[in-house]
Amino acid sequence: MTEPLVRRMRGYGTTIFAEMTALAVRTGAINLGQGFPDTDGPPEMLERAAAAIREGFNQYPPGPGVPELRQAVADHHKERYGLAYDPDSEILVTVGATEAIAASVLALAEPGDEVVVFEPYYDSYTAMIELAGAVRRPVTLRPVEGRFTFDPDELRAAVGPRTRAILLNTPHNPTGTVFTRDELEVIAGLCRDRDLVAISDEVYEHLTFDGAEHVPIATLDGMRERTVMISSAGKSFSVTGWKTGWIAAPPAYVRAAQTVKQFLTFTASAPWQRAVAYALREELPWVARLRETLQANRDRLITGLAAAGFRTYTPAGTYFVQTDIRPLGFDDGHELCRALPSLAGVVAIPTQVFYDDPAAGRHHVRFAFCKRPEVMDEAVARLAALSR
Ligand SMILES: *Cc1c(COP(=O)(O)O)cnc(C)c1O
């Protein structure tokens, strides 16, 4: 039989997450690969979802999203960032940030257009750029003084006459970088000068550490009018299975994304929208406690990884630690990750698969720390086997 899958998707067979999660299941290793929490979100939020189902909130909600969630997102952005969005024309509820990214890229990039992405990239970015028939222009984030950043000249060089958008992610998965105002100003300057859209994935907006400030690029001068700001409930409220996300953008961009979105899914599931509207209003103190737990997990994991021989990069946000494996005597992350269950009973993700430039990514491996403290302790104890 000939391969039925369209050519442009053939490089996207199984994701590294499926491979590494299967490896964890097969070997009984602790899965610090895929980034999902092993505890539930705020109990009252869960109760609100159950109540919505019991109360018959179970039919198609409006295409743009349930009004109370759109209002809650608008209020959140106003209170937290001073960004005013009209809930009726400037907010769109999506099936997770994943659909928000898909709808934005498919709606905004013509075949042949170029989209600048920072590598290591989130895997759905490249798949969607490919599906749109567009071309990705990667800019590599490299460690400089302990954190990953980009070279402004490389970014400038990546923007050409066919560039339509810069797709950024801050706080950044997998490196843990929270872009500073200065870094964002470089990106914003290019967007303004070259008339580009910023597609900004901010799903970790609430998960920053040591007081690091998350700055939405839409708050920079002249950027609100050219930014598609994306977030989601999954990471903030530990409900990655709810797949409830949103876009905030000027009306023309929301209309564009919605035109695509209506034929991907038409609308997002109703009960979660109600519960998330509640959580955005009432449960940010719960998120603050989550942040503290995560920061303690982070510190524990970094200490353990360093003792085991990894070079670690302390993340200012997200729930991942990016490492360099070369001090351990390895230089291929994929090889180490395949061996890690037998070497140390732990599974991680080789981040080289998120780079176009194999040399830049080959020696990097990502560990998640969104698991219960006792699971993190056990993982750290097991990793100690590497230094014996
Ligand atoms: C988890 C994640 C997403 C996906 O969010 P969903 O709401 O689950 O679709 C998007 N971007 C990044 C960087 C992520 O880590």
Coordinates of N, CA and C in Angstrom, one line a residue, residues 14-15 26-27 34 46 61 67 78 88 95 118 131 145 154 160 188 196 240 245 247 268 287 342 350 357 368 379:
T14 N 5.3 9.5 15.0 CA 5.0 9.5 16.5 C 5.8 10.5 17.1
T15 N 5.2 11.2 18.1 CA 5.9 12.2 18.8 C 6.9 11.6 19.8
R26 N 6.6 0.8 29.9 CA 7.2 -0.5 29.8 C 8.2 -0.9 30.9
T27 N 8.9 0.1 31.3 CA 10.0 -0.1 32.3 C 9.7 0.2 33.7
Q34 N 6.7 13.7 29.6 CA 5.6 14.5 29.3 C 5.2 15.4 30.4
L46 N -13.2 22.1 40.0 CA -13.7 20.8 39.6 C -15.2 20.6 39.8
P61 N -22.0 25.3 23.0 CA -22.0 26.7 23.4 C -21.8 27.6 22.2
P67 N -20.0 33.3 27.1 CA -19.8 34.7 27.4 C -19.1 34.9 28.7
K78 N -7.1 42.6 31.8 CA -7.1 44.0 32.2 C -6.5 44.2 33.6
D88 N -16.6 40.5 23.4 CA -17.4 40.1 22.3 C -16.7 40.0 21.0
V95 N -10.1 25.1 21.7 CA -9.9 23.8 22.3 C -8.4 23.7 22.7
F118 N 11.3 30.3 17.5 CA 12.5 30.1 18.3 C 12.7 28.6 18.5
L131 N 1.5 22.4 7.7 CA 0.1 22.2 7.2 C -0.4 23.4 6.4
E145 N 25.4 32.8 29.9 CA 25.4 33.0 31.4 C 24.2 32.4 32.1
E154 N 20.8 37.4 14.7 CA 20.2 36.2 14.1 C 18.7 36.3 13.8
G160 N 12.6 38.1 6.5 CA 12.8 38.5 5.1 C 11.6 39.0 4.5
A188 N 9.5 43.0 19.2 CA 8.5 44.0 18.9 C 9.0 45.0 17.9
L196 N 4.9 42.8 10.9 CA 4.7 41.3 11.2 C 3.6 41.2 12.4
T240 N -4.7 19.7 32.3 CA -4.3 19.7 30.9 C -5.2 18.9 30.1
G245 N -8.7 26.7 26.0 CA -7.7 27.8 25.8 C -8.4 29.1 25.2
I247 N -7.8 33.0 22.8 CA -7.0 34.0 22.0 C -7.5 35.4 22.5
A268 N -15.7 25.0 21.6 CA -15.0 24.2 22.6 C -16.1 23.7 23.6
V287 N -3.3 29.2 42.4 CA -2.2 29.1 41.4 C -0.9 29.6 42.1
S342 N 17.0 2.2 32.4 CA 17.8 1.1 33.0 C 19.0 1.7 33.8
P350 N 14.5 14.0 25.1 CA 15.6 14.6 24.4 C 15.1 15.8 23.6
D357 N 18.5 22.6 13.9 CA 19.9 22.5 13.9 C 20.3 21.4 14.9
A368 N 10.7 17.2 33.6 CA 9.6 17.9 34.1 C 9.6 17.8 35.6
A379 N 12.5 10.4 42.3 CA 13.2 10.5 41.0 C 14.7 11.0 41.3

